[in-house]
Coordinates of N, CA and C in Angstrom, one line a residue:
Chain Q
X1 N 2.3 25.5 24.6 CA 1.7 24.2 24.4 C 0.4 24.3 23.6
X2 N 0.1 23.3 22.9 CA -0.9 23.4 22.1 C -2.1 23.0 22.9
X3 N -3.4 23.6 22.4 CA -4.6 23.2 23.7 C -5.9 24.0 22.5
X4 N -6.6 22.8 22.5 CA -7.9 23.5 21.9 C -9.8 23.1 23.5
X5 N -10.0 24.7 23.2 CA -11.2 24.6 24.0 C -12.7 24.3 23.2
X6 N -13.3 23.4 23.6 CA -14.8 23.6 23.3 C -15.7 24.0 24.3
X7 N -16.2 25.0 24.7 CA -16.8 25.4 25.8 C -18.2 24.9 26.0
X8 N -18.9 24.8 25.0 CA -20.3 24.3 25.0 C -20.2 22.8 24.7
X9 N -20.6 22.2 26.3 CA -20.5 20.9 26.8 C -21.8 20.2 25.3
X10 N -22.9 20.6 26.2 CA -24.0 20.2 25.0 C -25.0 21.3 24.5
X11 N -25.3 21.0 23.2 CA -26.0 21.8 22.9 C -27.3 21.5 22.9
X12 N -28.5 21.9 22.4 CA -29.4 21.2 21.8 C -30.2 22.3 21.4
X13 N -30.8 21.8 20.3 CA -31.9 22.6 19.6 C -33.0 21.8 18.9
X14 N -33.9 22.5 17.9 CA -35.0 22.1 17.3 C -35.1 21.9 15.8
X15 N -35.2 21.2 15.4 CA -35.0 20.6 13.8 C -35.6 22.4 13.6
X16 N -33.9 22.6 12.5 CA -34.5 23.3 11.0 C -33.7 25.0 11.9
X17 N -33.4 24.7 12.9 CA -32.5 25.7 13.8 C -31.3 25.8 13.3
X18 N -30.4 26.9 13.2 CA -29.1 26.7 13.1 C -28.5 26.9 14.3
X19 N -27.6 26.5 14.4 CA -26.4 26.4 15.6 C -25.3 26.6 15.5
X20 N -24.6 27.0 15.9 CA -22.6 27.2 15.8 C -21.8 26.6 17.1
X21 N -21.2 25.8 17.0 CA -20.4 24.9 17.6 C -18.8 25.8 17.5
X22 N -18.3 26.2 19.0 CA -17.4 26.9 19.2 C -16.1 26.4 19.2
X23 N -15.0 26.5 18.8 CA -13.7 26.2 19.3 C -12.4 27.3 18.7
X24 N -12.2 27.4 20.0 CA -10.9 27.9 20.3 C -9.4 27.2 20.7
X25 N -8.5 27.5 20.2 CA -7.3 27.0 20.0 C -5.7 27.8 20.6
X26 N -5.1 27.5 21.2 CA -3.7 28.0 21.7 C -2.4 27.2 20.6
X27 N -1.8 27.9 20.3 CA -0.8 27.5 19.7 C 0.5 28.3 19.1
X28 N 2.0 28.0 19.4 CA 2.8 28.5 19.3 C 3.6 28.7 17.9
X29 N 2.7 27.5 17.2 CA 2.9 27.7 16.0 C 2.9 28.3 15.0
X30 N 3.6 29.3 13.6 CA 2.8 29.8 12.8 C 2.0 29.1 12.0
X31 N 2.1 27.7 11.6 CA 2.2 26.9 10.5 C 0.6 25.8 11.5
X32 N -0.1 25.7 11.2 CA -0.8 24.4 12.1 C -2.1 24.5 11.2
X33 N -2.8 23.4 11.7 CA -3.6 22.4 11.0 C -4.9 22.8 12.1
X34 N -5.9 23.0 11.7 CA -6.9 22.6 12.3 C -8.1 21.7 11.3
X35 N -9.1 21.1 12.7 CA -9.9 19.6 11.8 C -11.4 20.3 12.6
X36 N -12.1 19.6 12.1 CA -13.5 18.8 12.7 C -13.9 17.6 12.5
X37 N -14.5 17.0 13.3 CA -14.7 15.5 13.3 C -16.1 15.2 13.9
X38 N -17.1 14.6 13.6 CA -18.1 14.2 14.0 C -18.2 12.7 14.5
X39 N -19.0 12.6 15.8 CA -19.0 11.4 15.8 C -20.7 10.9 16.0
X40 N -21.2 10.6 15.5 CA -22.6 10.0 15.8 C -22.4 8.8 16.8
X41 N -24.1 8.6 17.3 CA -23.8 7.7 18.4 C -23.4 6.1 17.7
X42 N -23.4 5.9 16.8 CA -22.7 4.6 16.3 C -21.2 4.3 17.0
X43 N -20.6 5.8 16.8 CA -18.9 5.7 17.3 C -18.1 5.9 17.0
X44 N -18.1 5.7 15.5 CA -17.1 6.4 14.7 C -16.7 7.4 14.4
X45 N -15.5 8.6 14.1 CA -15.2 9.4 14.0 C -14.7 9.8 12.8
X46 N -15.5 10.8 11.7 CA -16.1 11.0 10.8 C -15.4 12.2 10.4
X47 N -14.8 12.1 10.0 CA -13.9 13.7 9.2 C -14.4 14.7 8.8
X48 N -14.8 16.0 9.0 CA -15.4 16.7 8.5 C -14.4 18.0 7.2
X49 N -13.4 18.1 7.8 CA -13.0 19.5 7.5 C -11.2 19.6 7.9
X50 N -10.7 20.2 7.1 CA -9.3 20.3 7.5 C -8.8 21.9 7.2
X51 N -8.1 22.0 7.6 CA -7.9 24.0 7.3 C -6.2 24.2 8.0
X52 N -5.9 24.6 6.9 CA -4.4 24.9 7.2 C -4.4 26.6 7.8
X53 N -3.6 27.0 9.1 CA -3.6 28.4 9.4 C -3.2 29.1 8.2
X54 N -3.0 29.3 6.6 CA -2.7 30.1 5.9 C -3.9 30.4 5.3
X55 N -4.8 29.7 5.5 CA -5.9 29.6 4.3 C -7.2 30.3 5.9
X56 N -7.4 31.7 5.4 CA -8.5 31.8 6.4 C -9.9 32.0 5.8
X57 N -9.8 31.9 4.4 CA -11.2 31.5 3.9 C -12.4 31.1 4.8
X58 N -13.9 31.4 4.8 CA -14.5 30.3 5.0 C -14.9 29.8 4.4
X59 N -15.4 28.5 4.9 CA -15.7 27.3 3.8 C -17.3 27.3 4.3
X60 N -17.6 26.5 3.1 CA -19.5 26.0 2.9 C -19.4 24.6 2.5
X61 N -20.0 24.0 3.0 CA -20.0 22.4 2.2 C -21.6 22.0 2.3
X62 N -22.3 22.3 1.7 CA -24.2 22.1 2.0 C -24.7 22.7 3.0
X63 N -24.8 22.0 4.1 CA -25.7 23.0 5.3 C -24.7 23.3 6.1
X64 N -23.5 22.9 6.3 CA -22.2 23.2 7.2 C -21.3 24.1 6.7
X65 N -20.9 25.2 7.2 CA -20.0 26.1 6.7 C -18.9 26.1 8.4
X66 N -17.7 27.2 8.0 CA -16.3 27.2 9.1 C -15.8 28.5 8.9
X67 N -15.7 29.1 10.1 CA -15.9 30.4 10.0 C -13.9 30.5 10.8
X68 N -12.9 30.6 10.3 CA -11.8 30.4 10.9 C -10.8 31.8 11.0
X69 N -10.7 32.8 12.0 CA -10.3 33.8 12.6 C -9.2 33.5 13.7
X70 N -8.0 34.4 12.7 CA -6.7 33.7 13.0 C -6.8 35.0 14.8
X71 N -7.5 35.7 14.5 CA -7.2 37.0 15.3 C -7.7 37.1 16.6
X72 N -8.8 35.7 16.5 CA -9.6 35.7 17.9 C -9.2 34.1 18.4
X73 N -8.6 33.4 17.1 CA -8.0 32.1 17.5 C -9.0 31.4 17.4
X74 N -10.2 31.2 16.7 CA -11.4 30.2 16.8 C -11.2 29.7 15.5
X75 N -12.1 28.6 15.7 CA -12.6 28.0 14.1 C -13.9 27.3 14.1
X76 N -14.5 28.3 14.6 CA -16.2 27.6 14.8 C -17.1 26.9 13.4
X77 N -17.8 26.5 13.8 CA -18.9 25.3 13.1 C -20.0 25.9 13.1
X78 N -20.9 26.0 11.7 CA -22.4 26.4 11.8 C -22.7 25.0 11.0
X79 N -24.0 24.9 11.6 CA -25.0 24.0 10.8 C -25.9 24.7 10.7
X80 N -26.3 24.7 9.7 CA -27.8 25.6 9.5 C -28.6 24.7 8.6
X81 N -30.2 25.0 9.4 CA -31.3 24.5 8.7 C -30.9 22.7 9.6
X82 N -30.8 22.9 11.0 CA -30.3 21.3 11.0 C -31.1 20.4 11.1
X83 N -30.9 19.5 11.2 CA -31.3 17.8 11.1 C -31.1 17.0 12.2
X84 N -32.0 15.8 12.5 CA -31.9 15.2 13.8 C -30.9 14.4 13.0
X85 N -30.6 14.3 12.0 CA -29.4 13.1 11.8 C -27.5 13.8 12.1
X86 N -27.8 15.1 12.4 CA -27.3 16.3 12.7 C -26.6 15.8 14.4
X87 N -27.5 15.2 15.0 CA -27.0 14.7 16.4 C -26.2 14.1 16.3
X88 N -25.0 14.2 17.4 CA -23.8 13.4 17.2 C -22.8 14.1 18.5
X89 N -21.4 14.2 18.6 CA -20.6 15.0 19.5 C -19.5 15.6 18.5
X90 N -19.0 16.6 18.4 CA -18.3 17.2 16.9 C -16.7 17.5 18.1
X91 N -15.9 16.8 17.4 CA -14.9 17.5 17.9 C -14.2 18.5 17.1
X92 N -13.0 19.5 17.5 CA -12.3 20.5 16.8 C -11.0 19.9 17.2
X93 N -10.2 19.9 16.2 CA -8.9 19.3 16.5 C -7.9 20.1 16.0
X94 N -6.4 20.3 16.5 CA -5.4 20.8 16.2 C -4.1 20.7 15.8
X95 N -3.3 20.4 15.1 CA -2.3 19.6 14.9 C -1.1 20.5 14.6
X96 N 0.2 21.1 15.2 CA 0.8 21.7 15.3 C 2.1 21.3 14.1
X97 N 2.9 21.8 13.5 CA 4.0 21.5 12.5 C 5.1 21.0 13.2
X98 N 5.4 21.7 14.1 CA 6.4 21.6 15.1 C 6.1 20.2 15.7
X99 N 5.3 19.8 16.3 CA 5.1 18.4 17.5 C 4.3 17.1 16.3
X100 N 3.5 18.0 15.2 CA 3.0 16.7 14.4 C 1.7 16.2 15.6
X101 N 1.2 16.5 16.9 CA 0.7 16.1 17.4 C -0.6 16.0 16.9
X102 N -1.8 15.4 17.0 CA -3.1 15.9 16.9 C -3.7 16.3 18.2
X103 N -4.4 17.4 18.9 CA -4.8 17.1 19.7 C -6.3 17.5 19.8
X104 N -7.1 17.1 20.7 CA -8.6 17.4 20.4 C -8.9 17.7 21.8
X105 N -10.4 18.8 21.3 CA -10.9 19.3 22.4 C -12.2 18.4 22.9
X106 N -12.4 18.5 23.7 CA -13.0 18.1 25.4 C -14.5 17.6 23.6
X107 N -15.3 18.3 23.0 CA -16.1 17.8 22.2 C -17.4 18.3 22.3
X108 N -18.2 19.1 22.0 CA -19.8 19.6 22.2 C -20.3 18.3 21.5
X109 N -21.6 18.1 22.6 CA -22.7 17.1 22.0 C -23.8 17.3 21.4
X110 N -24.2 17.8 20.4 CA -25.6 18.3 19.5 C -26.4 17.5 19.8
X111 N -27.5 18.1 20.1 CA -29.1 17.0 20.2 C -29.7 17.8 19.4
X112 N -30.4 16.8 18.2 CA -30.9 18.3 17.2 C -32.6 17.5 17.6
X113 N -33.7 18.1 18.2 CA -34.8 17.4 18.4 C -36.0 17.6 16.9
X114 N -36.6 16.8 16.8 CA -37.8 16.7 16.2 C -38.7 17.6 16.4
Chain E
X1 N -10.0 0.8 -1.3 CA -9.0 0.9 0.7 C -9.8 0.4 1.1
X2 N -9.0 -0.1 1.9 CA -9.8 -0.6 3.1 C -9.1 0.4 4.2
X3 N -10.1 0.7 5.1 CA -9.7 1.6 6.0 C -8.6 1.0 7.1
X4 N -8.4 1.7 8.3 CA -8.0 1.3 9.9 C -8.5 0.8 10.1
X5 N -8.3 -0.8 10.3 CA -8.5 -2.1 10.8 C -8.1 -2.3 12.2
X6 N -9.4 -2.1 12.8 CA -8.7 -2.3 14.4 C -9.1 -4.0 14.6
X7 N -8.7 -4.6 16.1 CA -9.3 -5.6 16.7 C -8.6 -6.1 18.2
X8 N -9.5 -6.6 18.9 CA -10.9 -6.7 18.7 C -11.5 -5.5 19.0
X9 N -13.1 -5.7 18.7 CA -13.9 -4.9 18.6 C -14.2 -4.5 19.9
X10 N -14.4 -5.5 20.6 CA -15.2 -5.9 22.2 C -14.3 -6.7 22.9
X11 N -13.8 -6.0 24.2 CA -13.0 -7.0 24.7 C -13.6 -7.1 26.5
X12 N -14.0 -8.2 26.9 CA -13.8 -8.1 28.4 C -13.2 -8.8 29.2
X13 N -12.8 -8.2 29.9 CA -10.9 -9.3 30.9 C -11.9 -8.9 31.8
X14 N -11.0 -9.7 32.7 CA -10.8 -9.3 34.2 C -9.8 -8.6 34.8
X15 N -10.1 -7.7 35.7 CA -8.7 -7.4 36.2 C -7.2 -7.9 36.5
X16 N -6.4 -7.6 35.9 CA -5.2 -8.4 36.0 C -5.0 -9.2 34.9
X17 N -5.2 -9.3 33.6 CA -5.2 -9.7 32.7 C -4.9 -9.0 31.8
X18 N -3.6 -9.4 30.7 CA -3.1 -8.8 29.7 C -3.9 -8.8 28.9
X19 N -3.9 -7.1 28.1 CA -4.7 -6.9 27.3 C -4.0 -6.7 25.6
X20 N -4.3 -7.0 24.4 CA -3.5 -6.7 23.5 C -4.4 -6.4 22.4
X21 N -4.3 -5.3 22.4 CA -5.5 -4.5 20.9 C -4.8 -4.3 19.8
X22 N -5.2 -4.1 18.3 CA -4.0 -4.0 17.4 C -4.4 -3.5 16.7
X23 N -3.9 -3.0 15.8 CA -4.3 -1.6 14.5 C -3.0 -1.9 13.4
X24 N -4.5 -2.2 12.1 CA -3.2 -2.1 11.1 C -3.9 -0.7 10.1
X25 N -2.9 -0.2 9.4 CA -3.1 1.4 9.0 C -3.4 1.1 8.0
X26 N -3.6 2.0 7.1 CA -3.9 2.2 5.9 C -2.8 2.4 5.0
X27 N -2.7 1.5 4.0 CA -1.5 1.3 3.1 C -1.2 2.8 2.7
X28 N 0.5 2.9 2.8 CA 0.9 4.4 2.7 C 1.2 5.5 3.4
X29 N 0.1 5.1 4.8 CA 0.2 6.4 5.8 C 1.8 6.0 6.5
X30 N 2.5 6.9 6.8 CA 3.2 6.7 7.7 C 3.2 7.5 9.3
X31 N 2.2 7.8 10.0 CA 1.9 8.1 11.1 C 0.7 7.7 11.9
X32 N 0.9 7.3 13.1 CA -0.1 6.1 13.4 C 0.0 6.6 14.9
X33 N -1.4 6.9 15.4 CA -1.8 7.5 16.7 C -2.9 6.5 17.3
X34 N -2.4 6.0 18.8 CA -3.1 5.6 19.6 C -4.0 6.6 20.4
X35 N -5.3 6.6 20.2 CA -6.3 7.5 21.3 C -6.7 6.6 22.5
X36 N -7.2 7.5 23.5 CA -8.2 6.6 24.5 C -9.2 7.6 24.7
X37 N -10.8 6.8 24.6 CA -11.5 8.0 24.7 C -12.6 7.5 25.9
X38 N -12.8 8.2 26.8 CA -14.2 8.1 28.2 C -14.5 9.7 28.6
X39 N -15.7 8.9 29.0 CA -16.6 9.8 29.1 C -15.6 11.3 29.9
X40 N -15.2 10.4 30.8 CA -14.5 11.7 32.2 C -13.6 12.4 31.4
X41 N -12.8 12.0 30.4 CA -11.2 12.6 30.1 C -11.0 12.9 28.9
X42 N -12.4 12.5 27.9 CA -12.7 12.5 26.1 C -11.5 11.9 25.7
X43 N -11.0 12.7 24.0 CA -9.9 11.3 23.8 C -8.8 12.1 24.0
X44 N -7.9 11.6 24.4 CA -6.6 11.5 24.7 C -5.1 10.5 23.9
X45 N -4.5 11.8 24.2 CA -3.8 10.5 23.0 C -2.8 10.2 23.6
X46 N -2.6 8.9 23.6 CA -1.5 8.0 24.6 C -0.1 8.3 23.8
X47 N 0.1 8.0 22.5 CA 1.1 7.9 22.0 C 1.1 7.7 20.1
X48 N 2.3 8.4 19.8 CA 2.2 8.1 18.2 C 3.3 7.8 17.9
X49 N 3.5 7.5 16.2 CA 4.6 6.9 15.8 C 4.8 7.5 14.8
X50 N 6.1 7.8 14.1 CA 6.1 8.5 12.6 C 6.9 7.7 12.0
X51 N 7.3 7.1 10.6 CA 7.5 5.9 10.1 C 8.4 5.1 11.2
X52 N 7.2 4.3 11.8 CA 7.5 3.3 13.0 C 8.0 3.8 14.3
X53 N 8.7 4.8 14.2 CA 9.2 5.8 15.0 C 8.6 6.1 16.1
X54 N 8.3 5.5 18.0 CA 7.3 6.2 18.7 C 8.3 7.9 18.9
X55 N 7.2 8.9 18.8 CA 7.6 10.1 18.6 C 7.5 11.0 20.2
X56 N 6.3 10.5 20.4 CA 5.7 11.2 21.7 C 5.0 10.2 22.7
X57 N 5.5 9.7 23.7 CA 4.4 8.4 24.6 C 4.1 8.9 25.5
X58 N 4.2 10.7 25.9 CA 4.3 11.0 27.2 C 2.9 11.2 27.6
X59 N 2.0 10.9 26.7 CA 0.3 10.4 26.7 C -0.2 9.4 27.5
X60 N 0.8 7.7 27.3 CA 0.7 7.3 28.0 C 0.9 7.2 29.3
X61 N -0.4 6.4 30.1 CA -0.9 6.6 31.6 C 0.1 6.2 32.8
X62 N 0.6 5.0 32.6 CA 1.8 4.0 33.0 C 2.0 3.1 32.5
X63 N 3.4 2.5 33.2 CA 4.2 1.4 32.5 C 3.3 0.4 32.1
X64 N 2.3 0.3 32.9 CA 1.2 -0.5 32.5 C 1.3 -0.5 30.9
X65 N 1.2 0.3 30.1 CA 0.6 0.4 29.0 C 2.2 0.5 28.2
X66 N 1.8 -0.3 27.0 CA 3.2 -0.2 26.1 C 2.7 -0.1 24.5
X67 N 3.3 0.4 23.9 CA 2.5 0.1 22.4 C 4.3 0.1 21.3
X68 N 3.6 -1.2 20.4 CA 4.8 -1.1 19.4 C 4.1 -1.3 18.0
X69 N 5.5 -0.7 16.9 CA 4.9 -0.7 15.3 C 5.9 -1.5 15.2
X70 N 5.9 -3.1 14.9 CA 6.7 -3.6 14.2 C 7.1 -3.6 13.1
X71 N 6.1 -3.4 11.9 CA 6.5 -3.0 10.7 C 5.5 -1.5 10.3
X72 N 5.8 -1.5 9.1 CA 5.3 0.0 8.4 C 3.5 -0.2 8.6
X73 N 2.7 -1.1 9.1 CA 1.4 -1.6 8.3 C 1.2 -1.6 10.0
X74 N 1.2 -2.0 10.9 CA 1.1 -2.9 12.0 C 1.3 -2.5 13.3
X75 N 0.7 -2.0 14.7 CA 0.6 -1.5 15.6 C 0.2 -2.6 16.8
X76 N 0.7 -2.8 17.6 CA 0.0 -2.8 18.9 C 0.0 -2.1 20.3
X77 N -1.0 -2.2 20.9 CA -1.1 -1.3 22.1 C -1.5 -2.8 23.5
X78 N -0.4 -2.7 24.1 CA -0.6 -3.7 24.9 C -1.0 -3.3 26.9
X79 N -1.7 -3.6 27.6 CA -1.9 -3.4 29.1 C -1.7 -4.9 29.9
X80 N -0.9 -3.9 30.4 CA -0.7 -5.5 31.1 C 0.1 -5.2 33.0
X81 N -0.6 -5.2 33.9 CA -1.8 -5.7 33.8 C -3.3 -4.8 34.1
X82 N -4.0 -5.6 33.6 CA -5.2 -4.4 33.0 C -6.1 -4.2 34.5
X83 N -6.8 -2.9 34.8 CA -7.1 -2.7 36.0 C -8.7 -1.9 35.3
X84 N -9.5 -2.0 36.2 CA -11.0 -1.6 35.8 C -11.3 0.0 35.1
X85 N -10.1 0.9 35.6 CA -10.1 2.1 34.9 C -9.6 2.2 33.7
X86 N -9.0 1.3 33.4 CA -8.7 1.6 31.9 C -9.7 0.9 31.0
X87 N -10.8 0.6 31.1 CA -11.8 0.6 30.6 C -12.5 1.9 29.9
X88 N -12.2 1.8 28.7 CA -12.4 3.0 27.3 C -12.6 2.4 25.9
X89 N -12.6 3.3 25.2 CA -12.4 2.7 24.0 C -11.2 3.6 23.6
X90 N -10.4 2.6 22.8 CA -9.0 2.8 22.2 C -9.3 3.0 21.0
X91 N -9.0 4.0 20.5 CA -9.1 4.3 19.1 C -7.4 4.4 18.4
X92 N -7.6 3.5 17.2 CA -6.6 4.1 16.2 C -6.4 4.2 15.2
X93 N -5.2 5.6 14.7 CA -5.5 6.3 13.9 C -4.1 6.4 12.6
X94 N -4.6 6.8 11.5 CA -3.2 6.7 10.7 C -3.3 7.9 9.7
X95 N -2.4 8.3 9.2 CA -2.3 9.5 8.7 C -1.1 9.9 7.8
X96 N -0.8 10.3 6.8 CA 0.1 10.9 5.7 C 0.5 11.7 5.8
X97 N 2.0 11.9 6.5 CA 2.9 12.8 6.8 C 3.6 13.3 5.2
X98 N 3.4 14.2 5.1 CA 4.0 15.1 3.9 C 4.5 16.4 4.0
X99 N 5.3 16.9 2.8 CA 5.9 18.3 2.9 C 4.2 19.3 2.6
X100 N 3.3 18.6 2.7 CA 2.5 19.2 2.5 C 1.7 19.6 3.6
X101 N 1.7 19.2 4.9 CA 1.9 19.0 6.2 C 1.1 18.1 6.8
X102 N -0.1 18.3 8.3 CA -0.6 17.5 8.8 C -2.3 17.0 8.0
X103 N -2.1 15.6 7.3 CA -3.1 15.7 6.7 C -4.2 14.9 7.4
X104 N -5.6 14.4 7.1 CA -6.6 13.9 7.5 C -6.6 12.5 8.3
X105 N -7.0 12.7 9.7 CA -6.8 11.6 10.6 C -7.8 10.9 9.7
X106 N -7.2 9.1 9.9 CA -8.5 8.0 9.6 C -8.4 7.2 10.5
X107 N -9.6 7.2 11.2 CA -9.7 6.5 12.8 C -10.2 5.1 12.3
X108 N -9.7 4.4 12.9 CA -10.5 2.7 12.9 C -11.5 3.0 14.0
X109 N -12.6 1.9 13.9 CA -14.1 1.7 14.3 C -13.5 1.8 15.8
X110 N -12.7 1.4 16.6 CA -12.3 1.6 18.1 C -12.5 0.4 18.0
X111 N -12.0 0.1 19.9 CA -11.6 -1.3 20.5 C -12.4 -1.2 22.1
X112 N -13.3 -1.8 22.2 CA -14.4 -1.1 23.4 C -13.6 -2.1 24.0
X113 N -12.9 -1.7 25.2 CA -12.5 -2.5 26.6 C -13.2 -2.5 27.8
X114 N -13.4 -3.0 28.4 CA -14.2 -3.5 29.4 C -13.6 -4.7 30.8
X115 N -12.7 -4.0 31.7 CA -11.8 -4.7 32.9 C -12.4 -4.8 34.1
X116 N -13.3 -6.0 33.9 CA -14.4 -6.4 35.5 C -13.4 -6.3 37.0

């Protein structure tokens, strides 16, 4: 069964800190999808990133980069250099070929302080 | 585009009162996921559909809860009758099933429920 973990309930740090937001993933699939999604306290849920298991590249997009390791099963999140606009709860999401499911983990909550 | 149009935004019943939230997708997606998200149990996903097709409902909680896609555009998620724990917000979601595989969820703003 497919099952992704976020272990770090909340985080918090100090403007201009980097951070890495953890997740790990179970899955029976060769073929799957993993996401990240942000949600600021507004409430919406905010797309970050999508990564197909073939592609283990990491990616960089400005201050967010994805560090995705088929071998330890993570696909962790760095922010670096963060920002209080940076606060929010990030979920990691998994979506399996076989079931089409999306499913998402439990979610770390960033407090990036001033 | 206009995005995932949910409604309503804000709902508050009382217990025992039918509840009926709706979601229309985004022109073209053909896969459309109902979430429920609280604090205790984060989001969870009750049930999805793939062109209209419910695929998986085994998310949903009880009979209580029913959700239909009448047409390709159009969702509802219905409780009935609605009891103070299912107080969440309902998110939903639509998505573009292709030989290309699982692509980019687009969540509508949610549906904050609230069952006194």
């Amino acid at each position: 069964a497919q099952k992704v973990t976020q272990a770090q309930t909340e985080i918090s740090v100090v403007e201009k800190e980097d951070v890495t937001l953890d997740c790990v993933y179970e899955t029976r699939d060769t073929t799957y999808y993993l996401f990240w999604y942000k949600q600021p306290p507004s409430g919406e849920l905010v797309f970050l990133i999508r990564r197909n298991s073939f592609d283990e590249q990491n990616e960089i997009s400005g201050r967010y980069s994805w560090n995705f390791q088929k071998s330890t099963s993570s696909f962790n999140f760095t922010i670096t250099a963060s920002q209080v606009v940076d606060s929010a709860v990030y979920f990691c999401a998994l979506s399996e070929t076989g079931t089409y499911k999306y499913i998402f983990g439990t979610g770390t909550r960033l407090k990036v302080l001033a | 585009d206009a995005g995932v149009i949910q409604s309503p935004r804000h709902e508050v019943t009382e217990m025992g009162q039918e509840v009926t939230l709706r979601c229309k997708l985004i022109s073209g997606h053909n896969s459309l996921f109902w979430y429920r998200q609280t604090m205790m149990r984060g989001l969870e996903l009750l049930i999805y559909f793939n062109n209209n097709v419910p695929i998986d409902d085994s998310g949903m909680p009880e009979d209580r809860f029913s959700a239909k896609m009448p047409n390709a555009s159009f969702s509802t998620l219905k409780i009935q009758p609605s009891e103070p724990r299912d107080s969440a917000v309902y998110f939903c979601a639509s998505s573009s099933r292709t030989s290309g595989g699982a692509g980019e969820l687009f969540f509508g703003e949610g549906s904050r429920l609230t069952v006194l």
